Tab-separated table of C-alpha atoms in Angstrom:
chain	number	residue	atom	x	y	z
A	298	MET	CA	-31.305	-28.606	-19.343
A	299	ASP	CA	-28.141	-30.724	-19.459
A	300	GLN	CA	-27.581	-33.870	-17.393
A	301	GLN	CA	-25.671	-32.114	-14.607
A	302	GLU	CA	-28.399	-29.507	-14.233
A	303	MET	CA	-31.011	-32.260	-14.180
A	304	LYS	CA	-29.126	-34.123	-11.434
A	305	GLU	CA	-28.864	-30.966	-9.372
A	306	LYS	CA	-32.593	-30.289	-9.772
A	307	ILE	CA	-33.483	-33.833	-8.698
A	308	GLN	CA	-31.130	-33.647	-5.731
A	309	GLN	CA	-32.563	-30.288	-4.672
A	310	THR	CA	-36.139	-31.571	-4.992
A	311	PHE	CA	-35.520	-34.572	-2.752
A	312	ASP	CA	-33.488	-32.600	-0.228
A	313	THR	CA	-36.494	-30.275	-0.042
A	314	VAL	CA	-39.177	-32.955	0.403
A	315	CYS	CA	-37.233	-35.335	2.655
A	316	ALA	CA	-38.934	-34.317	5.911
A	317	GLY	CA	-42.402	-35.137	4.561
A	318	TYR	CA	-41.528	-38.120	2.379
A	319	ASP	CA	-42.767	-40.625	4.957
A	320	CYS	CA	-46.185	-39.009	5.355
A	321	ASN	CA	-49.199	-41.296	5.476
A	322	ALA	CA	-50.459	-40.173	2.061
A	323	LEU	CA	-47.322	-41.683	0.461
A	324	ARG	CA	-47.730	-45.075	2.122
A	325	PHE	CA	-47.675	-46.818	-1.247
A	326	PHE	CA	-43.892	-46.827	-0.861
A	327	ASN	CA	-44.231	-48.979	2.261
A	328	LYS	CA	-46.870	-51.204	0.658
A	329	ALA	CA	-44.619	-51.826	-2.357
A	330	ALA	CA	-41.494	-52.466	-0.262
A	331	ALA	CA	-43.365	-55.064	1.799
A	332	HIS	CA	-43.341	-57.343	-1.268
A	333	LEU	CA	-39.547	-57.244	-1.733
A	334	PRO	CA	-38.595	-60.111	0.628
A	335	GLU	CA	-40.910	-62.518	-1.189
A	336	VAL	CA	-39.538	-61.443	-4.585
A	337	PHE	CA	-35.918	-61.799	-3.450
A	338	GLY	CA	-36.503	-65.010	-1.476
A	339	PHE	CA	-33.775	-64.137	1.031
A	340	ASN	CA	-31.837	-66.804	2.902
A	341	GLY	CA	-31.056	-64.281	5.628
A	342	ASN	CA	-27.307	-63.894	5.149
A	343	GLU	CA	-27.135	-61.837	1.960
A	344	GLN	CA	-25.164	-58.671	1.413
A	345	LEU	CA	-27.660	-56.372	-0.335
A	346	LEU	CA	-27.061	-53.133	-2.219
A	347	ASP	CA	-30.031	-50.748	-2.123
A	348	VAL	CA	-29.756	-47.999	-4.740
A	349	ALA	CA	-31.755	-44.739	-4.691
A	350	ALA	CA	-32.587	-45.668	-1.107
A	351	GLY	CA	-34.530	-42.507	-0.301
A	352	THR	CA	-35.619	-42.435	3.329
A	353	GLY	CA	-34.667	-46.087	3.649
A	354	ILE	CA	-38.045	-47.769	3.210
A	355	PRO	CA	-36.822	-50.747	1.108
A	356	ALA	CA	-33.538	-50.965	3.016
A	357	LEU	CA	-35.293	-51.173	6.386
A	358	VAL	CA	-37.702	-53.851	5.170
A	359	CYS	CA	-34.905	-55.940	3.690
A	360	ALA	CA	-32.490	-55.461	6.613
A	361	SER	CA	-35.100	-56.858	8.985
A	362	GLN	CA	-35.053	-60.061	6.903
A	363	LEU	CA	-31.242	-60.353	6.910
A	364	PRO	CA	-30.232	-61.262	10.491
A	365	GLN	CA	-26.880	-62.621	9.284
A	366	GLY	CA	-26.595	-60.207	6.373
A	367	ALA	CA	-26.376	-56.473	5.788
A	368	VAL	CA	-27.607	-53.684	3.542
A	369	THR	CA	-25.552	-50.944	1.937
A	370	ALA	CA	-27.987	-48.157	1.031
A	371	VAL	CA	-26.958	-45.323	-1.271
A	372	ASP	CA	-28.767	-42.211	-2.446
A	373	PHE	CA	-27.983	-38.926	-4.169
A	374	SER	CA	-29.806	-36.836	-1.539
A	375	ARG	CA	-28.133	-36.137	1.782
A	376	GLY	CA	-31.468	-35.042	3.242
A	377	MET	CA	-33.140	-38.349	2.396
A	378	LEU	CA	-30.247	-40.330	3.878
A	379	THR	CA	-30.436	-38.327	7.111
A	380	GLN	CA	-34.064	-39.380	7.478
A	381	ALA	CA	-33.157	-42.997	6.660
A	382	GLN	CA	-30.383	-43.141	9.236
A	383	LYS	CA	-32.658	-41.762	11.938
A	384	LYS	CA	-35.288	-44.422	11.220
A	385	ALA	CA	-32.715	-47.212	11.280
A	386	THR	CA	-31.409	-45.958	14.624
A	387	ASP	CA	-34.914	-45.708	16.060
A	388	LEU	CA	-35.615	-49.302	14.972
A	389	GLY	CA	-32.327	-50.560	16.388
A	390	LEU	CA	-31.177	-51.905	13.017
A	391	SER	CA	-27.393	-52.033	12.993
A	392	ASN	CA	-26.967	-53.998	9.756
A	393	ILE	CA	-27.448	-51.014	7.413
A	394	ARG	CA	-24.777	-48.646	6.141
A	395	PHE	CA	-25.848	-45.435	4.392
A	396	ALA	CA	-23.690	-43.553	1.882
A	397	GLN	CA	-24.272	-40.591	-0.428
A	398	MET	CA	-23.528	-41.644	-3.998
A	399	ASP	CA	-24.623	-40.997	-7.571
A	400	MET	CA	-26.193	-44.258	-8.734
A	401	THR	CA	-24.671	-43.807	-12.193
A	402	ASN	CA	-21.151	-43.829	-10.748
A	403	MET	CA	-20.965	-45.696	-7.442
A	404	SER	CA	-17.579	-46.044	-5.751
A	405	LEU	CA	-18.158	-49.689	-4.828
A	406	ASN	CA	-16.277	-52.818	-5.815
A	407	ASP	CA	-17.635	-54.904	-8.656
A	408	ALA	CA	-19.226	-58.229	-7.664
A	409	GLN	CA	-19.284	-57.083	-4.026
A	410	PHE	CA	-22.932	-57.924	-3.255
A	411	ASP	CA	-25.178	-60.960	-3.365
A	412	ALA	CA	-28.112	-58.914	-4.673
A	413	ALA	CA	-29.183	-55.358	-5.508
A	414	ASN	CA	-32.418	-53.414	-5.266
A	415	CYS	CA	-33.537	-50.124	-6.806
A	416	SER	CA	-37.067	-48.969	-6.028
A	417	PHE	CA	-38.524	-46.107	-8.078
A	418	GLY	CA	-35.107	-44.810	-9.105
A	419	ILE	CA	-33.956	-45.962	-12.545
A	420	PHE	CA	-36.367	-43.711	-14.433
A	421	PHE	CA	-34.705	-40.551	-13.075
A	422	VAL	CA	-31.668	-41.075	-15.316
A	423	GLU	CA	-31.465	-40.619	-19.070
A	424	ASP	CA	-29.551	-43.832	-19.794
A	425	MET	CA	-31.473	-46.464	-17.870
A	426	VAL	CA	-29.656	-49.374	-19.527
A	427	ALA	CA	-26.215	-48.073	-18.528
A	428	THR	CA	-27.409	-47.386	-14.976
A	429	LEU	CA	-28.999	-50.806	-14.534
A	430	SER	CA	-25.840	-52.406	-15.960
A	431	HIS	CA	-23.754	-50.392	-13.507
A	432	ILE	CA	-25.917	-51.549	-10.595
A	433	ALA	CA	-25.722	-55.147	-11.808
A	434	SER	CA	-21.923	-54.939	-12.033
A	435	LYS	CA	-21.815	-54.615	-8.230
A	436	VAL	CA	-23.596	-57.990	-7.867
A	437	LYS	CA	-21.924	-61.383	-7.911
A	438	LYS	CA	-22.510	-63.706	-10.846
A	439	GLY	CA	-25.829	-65.448	-10.347
A	440	GLY	CA	-27.120	-62.806	-7.919
A	441	SER	CA	-30.454	-61.035	-8.203
A	442	VAL	CA	-31.136	-57.487	-9.376
A	443	VAL	CA	-34.606	-56.147	-8.510
A	444	THR	CA	-36.342	-52.902	-9.487
A	445	THR	CA	-39.765	-51.481	-8.666
A	446	HIS	CA	-41.660	-49.202	-11.039
A	447	PHE	CA	-45.157	-47.825	-11.419
A	448	LEU	CA	-47.467	-49.468	-13.929
A	449	GLU	CA	-48.896	-47.155	-16.573
A	450	GLY	CA	-52.224	-45.709	-15.450
A	451	SER	CA	-51.080	-45.269	-11.877
A	452	PHE	CA	-51.970	-41.940	-10.202
A	453	GLU	CA	-54.795	-41.355	-12.647
A	454	PRO	CA	-56.964	-39.367	-12.962
A	455	LEU	CA	-55.325	-37.268	-10.221
A	456	SER	CA	-52.072	-36.775	-12.112
A	457	GLU	CA	-53.862	-35.713	-15.278
A	458	LYS	CA	-55.871	-33.143	-13.335
A	459	PHE	CA	-52.632	-31.835	-11.816
A	460	THR	CA	-50.992	-31.539	-15.232
A	461	SER	CA	-53.991	-29.906	-16.895
A	462	ARG	CA	-54.362	-27.294	-14.169
A	463	LEU	CA	-50.604	-26.578	-14.198
A	464	GLN	CA	-50.698	-25.986	-17.951
A	465	GLU	CA	-53.275	-23.260	-17.348
A	466	TYR	CA	-50.571	-21.498	-15.332
A	467	GLY	CA	-48.163	-21.605	-18.258
A	468	VAL	CA	-46.130	-24.526	-16.902
A	469	GLU	CA	-45.591	-27.412	-19.309
A	470	PRO	CA	-44.578	-30.457	-17.254
A	471	PRO	CA	-42.029	-32.780	-18.866
A	472	PRO	CA	-43.114	-36.314	-19.810
A	473	LEU	CA	-43.433	-38.620	-16.823
A	474	GLY	CA	-40.062	-40.364	-16.584
A	475	TRP	CA	-41.493	-43.511	-15.041
A	476	MET	CA	-43.621	-44.140	-18.125
A	477	ARG	CA	-40.418	-45.314	-19.831
A	478	VAL	CA	-40.715	-48.420	-17.637
A	479	GLY	CA	-44.484	-48.374	-17.214
A	480	THR	CA	-45.226	-51.804	-18.685
A	481	GLY	CA	-43.961	-55.309	-18.174
A	482	GLU	CA	-42.606	-55.406	-21.707
A	483	LEU	CA	-40.607	-52.206	-21.211
A	484	ASN	CA	-39.096	-53.617	-18.019
A	485	ARG	CA	-38.243	-56.896	-19.736
A	486	LYS	CA	-36.561	-55.025	-22.584
A	487	LEU	CA	-34.578	-52.907	-20.094
A	488	TYR	CA	-33.335	-55.994	-18.256
A	489	GLN	CA	-32.447	-57.800	-21.463
A	490	SER	CA	-30.548	-54.751	-22.743
A	491	ALA	CA	-28.615	-54.635	-19.448
A	492	GLY	CA	-27.547	-58.262	-19.940
A	493	LEU	CA	-29.693	-59.737	-17.163
A	494	LYS	CA	-31.396	-63.121	-17.521
A	495	GLU	CA	-34.040	-65.320	-15.867
A	496	ILE	CA	-36.323	-62.279	-15.822
A	497	GLU	CA	-39.463	-62.377	-13.675
A	498	ILE	CA	-42.060	-59.599	-13.515
A	499	HIS	CA	-44.517	-59.377	-10.626
A	500	GLN	CA	-47.455	-56.964	-10.442
A	501	PHE	CA	-48.872	-55.770	-7.128
A	502	ASP	CA	-51.828	-53.535	-6.332
A	503	VAL	CA	-50.847	-50.992	-3.663
A	504	SER	CA	-53.889	-48.741	-4.107
A	505	TYR	CA	-55.916	-47.134	-1.330
A	506	HIS	CA	-58.235	-44.209	-0.651
A	507	LEU	CA	-56.936	-40.809	0.351
A	508	LYS	CA	-59.112	-39.279	3.070
A	509	ASN	CA	-59.620	-36.055	1.159
A	510	ALA	CA	-58.038	-33.693	-1.358
A	511	ASP	CA	-55.659	-32.352	1.280
A	512	GLU	CA	-54.015	-35.790	1.438
A	513	TRP	CA	-53.442	-35.598	-2.311
A	514	TRP	CA	-51.684	-32.285	-1.691
A	515	ASP	CA	-49.444	-34.154	0.768
A	516	VAL	CA	-48.489	-36.411	-2.163
A	517	VAL	CA	-47.823	-33.424	-4.421
A	518	TRP	CA	-45.894	-31.417	-1.828
A	519	ASN	CA	-43.776	-34.233	-0.407
A	520	ALA	CA	-42.660	-36.062	-3.556
A	521	GLY	CA	-41.500	-35.461	-7.113
A	522	TYR	CA	-44.508	-33.377	-8.177
A	523	ARG	CA	-43.255	-30.538	-6.009
A	524	GLY	CA	-40.370	-29.876	-8.350
A	525	LEU	CA	-42.894	-28.827	-11.013
A	526	LEU	CA	-44.266	-26.050	-8.819
A	527	GLY	CA	-41.012	-24.120	-8.455
A	528	GLY	CA	-41.949	-21.641	-11.171
A	529	LEU	CA	-45.038	-20.399	-9.344
A	530	ASP	CA	-44.697	-17.451	-6.991
A	531	GLU	CA	-46.424	-17.517	-3.603
A	532	GLU	CA	-49.657	-15.917	-4.826
A	533	ARG	CA	-49.996	-18.092	-7.916
A	534	LEU	CA	-49.114	-21.226	-5.954
A	535	ALA	CA	-51.862	-20.517	-3.428
A	536	ARG	CA	-54.366	-19.968	-6.220
A	537	PHE	CA	-53.236	-23.118	-8.028
A	538	LYS	CA	-53.590	-25.172	-4.854
A	539	THR	CA	-57.137	-23.926	-4.217
A	540	GLU	CA	-58.276	-24.603	-7.776
A	541	HIS	CA	-56.519	-27.949	-8.087
A	542	LEU	CA	-57.868	-29.288	-4.803
A	543	GLN	CA	-61.374	-28.348	-5.928
A	544	ASP	CA	-60.735	-30.522	-9.003
A	545	ILE	CA	-59.568	-33.404	-6.818
A	546	SER	CA	-62.446	-33.084	-4.340
A	547	SER	CA	-64.849	-33.868	-7.180
A	548	LEU	CA	-63.395	-37.409	-7.239
A	549	HIS	CA	-64.557	-38.263	-3.701
A	550	ASP	CA	-66.607	-41.472	-3.893
A	551	GLY	CA	-67.968	-41.575	-0.367
A	552	ARG	CA	-64.983	-43.462	1.035
A	553	GLY	CA	-62.379	-40.944	0.005
A	554	ILE	CA	-60.345	-40.131	-3.084
A	555	PRO	CA	-59.511	-43.364	-4.987
A	556	PHE	CA	-55.718	-43.533	-5.334
A	557	ASN	CA	-54.878	-46.116	-7.973
A	558	ILE	CA	-51.300	-47.360	-7.838
A	559	GLN	CA	-50.059	-50.581	-9.381
A	560	VAL	CA	-46.380	-51.513	-9.253
A	561	LEU	CA	-44.182	-53.825	-11.278
A	562	ILE	CA	-41.354	-55.524	-9.395
A	563	THR	CA	-38.880	-57.038	-11.822
A	564	ARG	CA	-36.187	-59.529	-10.886
A	565	GLY	CA	-33.302	-60.585	-13.086
A	566	GLN	CA	-30.174	-62.652	-12.638
A	567	ARG	CA	-26.682	-61.254	-13.061
């Protein structure tokens, strides 16, 4: 699959899952975004670029902390941006502008922003260094560039059970893209290669218990995992779901299904 085909597949996946992306089972996105203001240390008047904005979770959190500032939020998926705009309208936030853009080639002026954020997005592209450099180029000298990534070991053992069961159906999932930035050292190397300095890496635990296996299916069906199920017809998908959720139910510890998610939020200076 070439890069254009990969982009189209990613775009299609997120257009498909956009309506369910804010489901309660995926609340780790909200828990991670809640840490962004403390990492940025906003003054309240910054112009912030939010890249791979999704349904606007980081943008909404940051915009609420910028009463004299504004957020420009961009994403590849029109469906995700539609959800984001609706949430901003419902919250009465008027200091956010949403635009559909490819984060590897944004039609924005260089040095236009005081800071930039990209949560759970860099690992979707092949050339992460070039993409991070491109994002940083839109930030003024001395401004902050922040990314959020999963720490290695997150989603386990649920993800491994998903992969193992899928392989039994003749589907070989590709390597997890986020593992390319799954450690502090990998994030530091990425930032250094992109020419950023004064690098800080913060780790946060955003874990919780899923009520049951059905909530894990909400995670699978409403996020990136869903793209791996496209090769299963209706009958095989139903059978896979039944068998996989039996696997996941075995992990119930009395409080629910432990959902281990650790995130690394890295900040560097332009």
